[in-house]
Every structure is written in structure tokens, then in C-alpha cells.
Coordinates of N, CA and C in Angstrom, one line a residue:
X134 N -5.4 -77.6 117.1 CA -5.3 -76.3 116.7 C -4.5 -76.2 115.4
X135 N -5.0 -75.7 114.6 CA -4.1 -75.5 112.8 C -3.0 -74.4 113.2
X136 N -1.9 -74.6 112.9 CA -0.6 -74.3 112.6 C -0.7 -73.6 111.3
X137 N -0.1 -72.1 111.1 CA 0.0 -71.6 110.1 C 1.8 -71.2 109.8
X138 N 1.9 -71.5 108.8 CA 3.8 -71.1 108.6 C 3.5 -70.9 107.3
X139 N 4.9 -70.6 106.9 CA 5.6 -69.4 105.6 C 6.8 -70.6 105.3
X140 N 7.1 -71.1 104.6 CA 8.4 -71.8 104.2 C 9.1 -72.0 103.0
X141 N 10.2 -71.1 102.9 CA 10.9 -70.7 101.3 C 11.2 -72.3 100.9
X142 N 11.9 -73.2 101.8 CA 12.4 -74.5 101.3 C 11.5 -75.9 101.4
X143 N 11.3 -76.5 100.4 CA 10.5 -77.7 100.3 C 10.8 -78.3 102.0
X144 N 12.3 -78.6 102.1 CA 13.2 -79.2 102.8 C 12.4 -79.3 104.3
X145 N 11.8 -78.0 104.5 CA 11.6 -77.1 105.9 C 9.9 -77.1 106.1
X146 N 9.2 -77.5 105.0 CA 7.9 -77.8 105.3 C 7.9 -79.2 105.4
X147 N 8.2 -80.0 104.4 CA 8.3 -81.0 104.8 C 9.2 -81.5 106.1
X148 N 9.7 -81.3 107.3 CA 10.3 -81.3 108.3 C 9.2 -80.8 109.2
X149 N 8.5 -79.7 108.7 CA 7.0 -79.5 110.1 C 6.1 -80.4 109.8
X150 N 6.0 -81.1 108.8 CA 5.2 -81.9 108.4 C 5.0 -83.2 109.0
X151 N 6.5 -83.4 108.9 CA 6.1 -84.9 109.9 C 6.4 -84.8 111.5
X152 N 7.1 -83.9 111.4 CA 6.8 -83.5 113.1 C 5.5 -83.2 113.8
X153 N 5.0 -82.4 113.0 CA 3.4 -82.5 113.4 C 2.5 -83.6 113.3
X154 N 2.9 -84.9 112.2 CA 2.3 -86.1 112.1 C 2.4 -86.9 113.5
X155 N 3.7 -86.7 113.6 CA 4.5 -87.6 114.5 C 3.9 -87.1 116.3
X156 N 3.7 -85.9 115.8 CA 3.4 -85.4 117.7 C 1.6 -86.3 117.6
X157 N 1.0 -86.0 116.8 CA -0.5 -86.4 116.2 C -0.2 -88.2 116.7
X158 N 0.0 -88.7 116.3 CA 0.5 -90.1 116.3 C 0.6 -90.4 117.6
X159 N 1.7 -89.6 118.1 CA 2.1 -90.2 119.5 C 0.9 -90.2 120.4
X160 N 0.3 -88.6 120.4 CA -0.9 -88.0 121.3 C -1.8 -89.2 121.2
X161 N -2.0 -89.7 120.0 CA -3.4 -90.3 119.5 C -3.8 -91.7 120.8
X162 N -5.0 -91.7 120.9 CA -5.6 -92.7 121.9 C -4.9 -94.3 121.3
X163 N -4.2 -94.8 122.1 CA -3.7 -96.1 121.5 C -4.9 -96.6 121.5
X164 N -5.7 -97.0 122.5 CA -7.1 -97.8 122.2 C -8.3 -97.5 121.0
X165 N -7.6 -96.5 120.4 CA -9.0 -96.2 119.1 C -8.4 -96.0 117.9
X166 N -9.0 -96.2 116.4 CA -8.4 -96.3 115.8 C -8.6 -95.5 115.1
X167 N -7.0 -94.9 114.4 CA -6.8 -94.0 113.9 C -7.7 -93.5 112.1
X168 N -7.9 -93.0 111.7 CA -8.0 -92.6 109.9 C -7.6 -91.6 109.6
X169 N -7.1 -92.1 108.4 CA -6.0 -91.2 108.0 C -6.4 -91.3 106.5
X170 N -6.8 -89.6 105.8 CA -7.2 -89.4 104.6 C -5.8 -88.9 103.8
X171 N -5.1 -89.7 103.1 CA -4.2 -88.6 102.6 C -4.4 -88.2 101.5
X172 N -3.6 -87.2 101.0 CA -4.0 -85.9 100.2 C -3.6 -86.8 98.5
X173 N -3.7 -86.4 97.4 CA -3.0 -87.3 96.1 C -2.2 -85.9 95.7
X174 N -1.5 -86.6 94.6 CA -0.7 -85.7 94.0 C 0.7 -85.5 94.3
X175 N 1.4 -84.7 93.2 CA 3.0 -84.7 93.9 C 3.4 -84.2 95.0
X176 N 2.4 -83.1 95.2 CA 3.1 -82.3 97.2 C 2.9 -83.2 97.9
X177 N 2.0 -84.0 98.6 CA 2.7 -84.7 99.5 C 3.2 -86.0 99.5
X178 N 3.8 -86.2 98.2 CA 4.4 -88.0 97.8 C 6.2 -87.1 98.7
X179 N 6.7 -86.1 99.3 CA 7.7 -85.9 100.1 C 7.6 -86.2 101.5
X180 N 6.5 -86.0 102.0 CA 6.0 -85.7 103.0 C 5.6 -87.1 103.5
X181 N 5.2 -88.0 102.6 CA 4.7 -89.5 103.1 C 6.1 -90.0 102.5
X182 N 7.1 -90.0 102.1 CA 8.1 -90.5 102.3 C 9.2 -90.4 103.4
X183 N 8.9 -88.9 103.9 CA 9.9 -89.1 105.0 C 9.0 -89.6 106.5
X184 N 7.5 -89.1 106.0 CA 7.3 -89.9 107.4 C 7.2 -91.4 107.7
X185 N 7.1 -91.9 106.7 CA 7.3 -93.4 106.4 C 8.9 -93.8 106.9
X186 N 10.0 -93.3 106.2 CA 11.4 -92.9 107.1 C 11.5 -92.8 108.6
X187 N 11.0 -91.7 108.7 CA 10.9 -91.0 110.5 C 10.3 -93.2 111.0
X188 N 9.0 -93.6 110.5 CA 8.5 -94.3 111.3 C 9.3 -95.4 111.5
X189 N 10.0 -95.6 110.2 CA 10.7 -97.2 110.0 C 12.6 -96.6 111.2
X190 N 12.5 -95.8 111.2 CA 13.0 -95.3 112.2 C 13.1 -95.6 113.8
X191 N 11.8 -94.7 114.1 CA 11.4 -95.4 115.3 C 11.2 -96.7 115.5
X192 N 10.9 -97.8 114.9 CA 10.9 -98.8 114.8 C 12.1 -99.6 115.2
X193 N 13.1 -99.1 114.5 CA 14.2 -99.4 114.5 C 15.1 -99.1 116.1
X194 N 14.4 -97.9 116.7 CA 15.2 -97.8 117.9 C 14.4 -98.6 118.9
X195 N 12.6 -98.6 118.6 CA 12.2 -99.7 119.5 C 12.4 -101.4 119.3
X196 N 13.5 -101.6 118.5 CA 13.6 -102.9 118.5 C 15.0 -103.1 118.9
X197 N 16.0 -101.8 118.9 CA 17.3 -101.5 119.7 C 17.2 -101.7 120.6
X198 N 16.4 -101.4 121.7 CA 15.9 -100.8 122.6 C 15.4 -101.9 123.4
X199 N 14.4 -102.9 122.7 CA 14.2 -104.3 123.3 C 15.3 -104.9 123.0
X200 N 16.3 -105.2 122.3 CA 17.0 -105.7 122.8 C 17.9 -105.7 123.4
X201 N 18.4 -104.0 123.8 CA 19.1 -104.2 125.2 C 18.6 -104.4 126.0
X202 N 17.6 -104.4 126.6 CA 16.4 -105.0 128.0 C 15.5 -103.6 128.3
X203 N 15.7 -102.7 127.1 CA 15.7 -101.2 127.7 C 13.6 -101.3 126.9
X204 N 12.8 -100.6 128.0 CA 11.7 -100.6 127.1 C 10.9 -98.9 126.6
X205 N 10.8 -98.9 125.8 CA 10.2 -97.3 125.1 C 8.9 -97.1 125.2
X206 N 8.1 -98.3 125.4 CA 6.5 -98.4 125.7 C 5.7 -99.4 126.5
X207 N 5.5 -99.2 127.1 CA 4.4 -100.0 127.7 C 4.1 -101.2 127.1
X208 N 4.7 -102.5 127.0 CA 4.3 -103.7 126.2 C 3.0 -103.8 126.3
X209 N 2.2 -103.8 127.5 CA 0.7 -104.1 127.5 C 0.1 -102.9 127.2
X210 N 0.6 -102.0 127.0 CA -0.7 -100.7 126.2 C -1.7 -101.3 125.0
X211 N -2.1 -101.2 124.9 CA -2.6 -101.1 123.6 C -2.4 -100.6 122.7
X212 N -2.1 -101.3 121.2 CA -2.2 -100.5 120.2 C -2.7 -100.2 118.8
X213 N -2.5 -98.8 118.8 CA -3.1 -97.8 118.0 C -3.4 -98.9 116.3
X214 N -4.9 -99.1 116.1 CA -4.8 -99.7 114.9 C -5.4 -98.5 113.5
X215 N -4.5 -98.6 112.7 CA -4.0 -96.9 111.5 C -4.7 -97.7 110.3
X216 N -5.9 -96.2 109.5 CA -5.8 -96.7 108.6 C -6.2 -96.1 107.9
X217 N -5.6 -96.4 106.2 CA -5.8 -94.9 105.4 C -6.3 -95.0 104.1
X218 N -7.0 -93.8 104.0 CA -7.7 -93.7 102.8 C -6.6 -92.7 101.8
X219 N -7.1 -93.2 100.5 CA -7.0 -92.0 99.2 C -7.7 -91.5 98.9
X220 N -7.3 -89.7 99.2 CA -8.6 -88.7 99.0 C -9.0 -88.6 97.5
X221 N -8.2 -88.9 97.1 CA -8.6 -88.7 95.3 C -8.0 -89.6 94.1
X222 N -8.5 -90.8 94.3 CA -7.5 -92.0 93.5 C -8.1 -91.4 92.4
X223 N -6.8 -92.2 91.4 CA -7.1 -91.6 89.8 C -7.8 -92.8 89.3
X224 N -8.3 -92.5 88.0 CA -8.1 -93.6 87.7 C -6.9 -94.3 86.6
X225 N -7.6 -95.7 86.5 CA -6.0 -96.1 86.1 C -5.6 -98.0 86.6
X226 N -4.8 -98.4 85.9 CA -4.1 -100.1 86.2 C -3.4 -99.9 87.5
X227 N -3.5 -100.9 88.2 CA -2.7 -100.6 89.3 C -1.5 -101.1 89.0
X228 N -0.3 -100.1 89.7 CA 0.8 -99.7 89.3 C 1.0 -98.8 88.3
X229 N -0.3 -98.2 87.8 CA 0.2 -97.2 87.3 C 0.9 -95.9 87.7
X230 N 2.0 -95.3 87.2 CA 2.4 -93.8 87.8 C 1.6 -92.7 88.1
X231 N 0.1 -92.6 87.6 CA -0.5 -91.7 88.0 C -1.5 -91.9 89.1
X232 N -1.7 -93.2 89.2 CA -2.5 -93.3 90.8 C -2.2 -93.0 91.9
X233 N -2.2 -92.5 92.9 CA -2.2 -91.9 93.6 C -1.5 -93.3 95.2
X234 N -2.1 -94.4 94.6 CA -1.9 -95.9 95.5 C -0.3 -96.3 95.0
X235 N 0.2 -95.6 94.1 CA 1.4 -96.1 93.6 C 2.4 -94.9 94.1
X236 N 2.2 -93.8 94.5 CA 2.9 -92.9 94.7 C 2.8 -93.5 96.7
X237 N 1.5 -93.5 96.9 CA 1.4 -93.9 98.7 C 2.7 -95.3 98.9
X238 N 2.3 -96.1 98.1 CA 2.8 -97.4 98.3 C 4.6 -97.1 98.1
X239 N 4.9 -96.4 97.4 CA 6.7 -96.1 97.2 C 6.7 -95.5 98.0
X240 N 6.3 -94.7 99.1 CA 6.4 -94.0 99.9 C 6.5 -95.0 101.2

């Protein structure tokens, strides 16, 4: 279902942004694999940086987590294999500033 909002602060869109990534993510069928088109340009080089954050995050508490004996997922689940395209690469050297792979990749 598409979510519609109003948001005066970068701060506060980007904040539903990856919450709604994040709930998408979790929901998603571990057994099938994900694609993920993302958008180019400067609006969402905020939005793939924090959820890149948010993830290296979670990562971080599931590896807290294994090592206190404590477990967050199912070891034998299966998992989710992610993978993403650039809706509109520029053209351009790689590593250039205006490709769109170099803005994903800092992120």
C-alpha cells in the first residue's frame, strides 16, 4: 500500500524512508530474491546513506547478540539474497562524481 506524507524537514522524510525500507526488508520472503531499483540523483544519495547506517547497524547488534549466546534470527532460515540496479546511470569514468554508482557506492 503507497504511503502518502507532507514533510517540511529533509531530516523527517528521510527517517520514513528508511523505516519503510526497513519494515519492506524485514517482511520480504527470505527465500526469494530481492531487486531493488534505486532512484539516481541527489534526493536519494540521504536516504541510501542512512539506510546503509540503519543496516551496518543492525548487523552490529546481530553480531552483539551472537556473541552473547543471545540469537535475533533463525540461523537456519534462509537468506534474503539483495540486488540492485541503477535506474538512470550517467554517463561517465567510473568514479566519477556525477554517476550515479559513485554516489550508491559512498553511501
Amino acid at each position: 500500500m503507497l504511503k502518502f506524507r507532507r514533510h517540511s524537514l529533509e531530516s523527517s522524510w528521510v527517517k520514513d524512508a528508511v523505516t519503510d525500507f526497513l519494515a519492506l526488508a524485514e517482511a520480504f520472503p527470505p527465500d526469494r530474491p530481492a531487486r531493488i531499483c534505486l532512484a539516481g540523483g541527489g534526493t536519494p544519495a540521504p536516504v541510501y546513506a542512512a539506510i546503509a547506517a540503519a543496516m551496518d547497524r543492525l548487523a552490529a547488534e546481530r553480531l552483539d547478540a551472537e556473541q552473547d549466546g543471545r540469537t535475533i534470527r533463525d540461523p537456519d532460515a534462509p537468506t534474503c539474497r539483495w540486488t540492485f540496479f541503477l535506474g538512470d546511470e550517467r554517463v561517465g569514468d567510473a568514479g566519477d562524481a556525477e554517476r550515479n554508482e559513485t554516489m550508491v557506492r559512498a553511501a
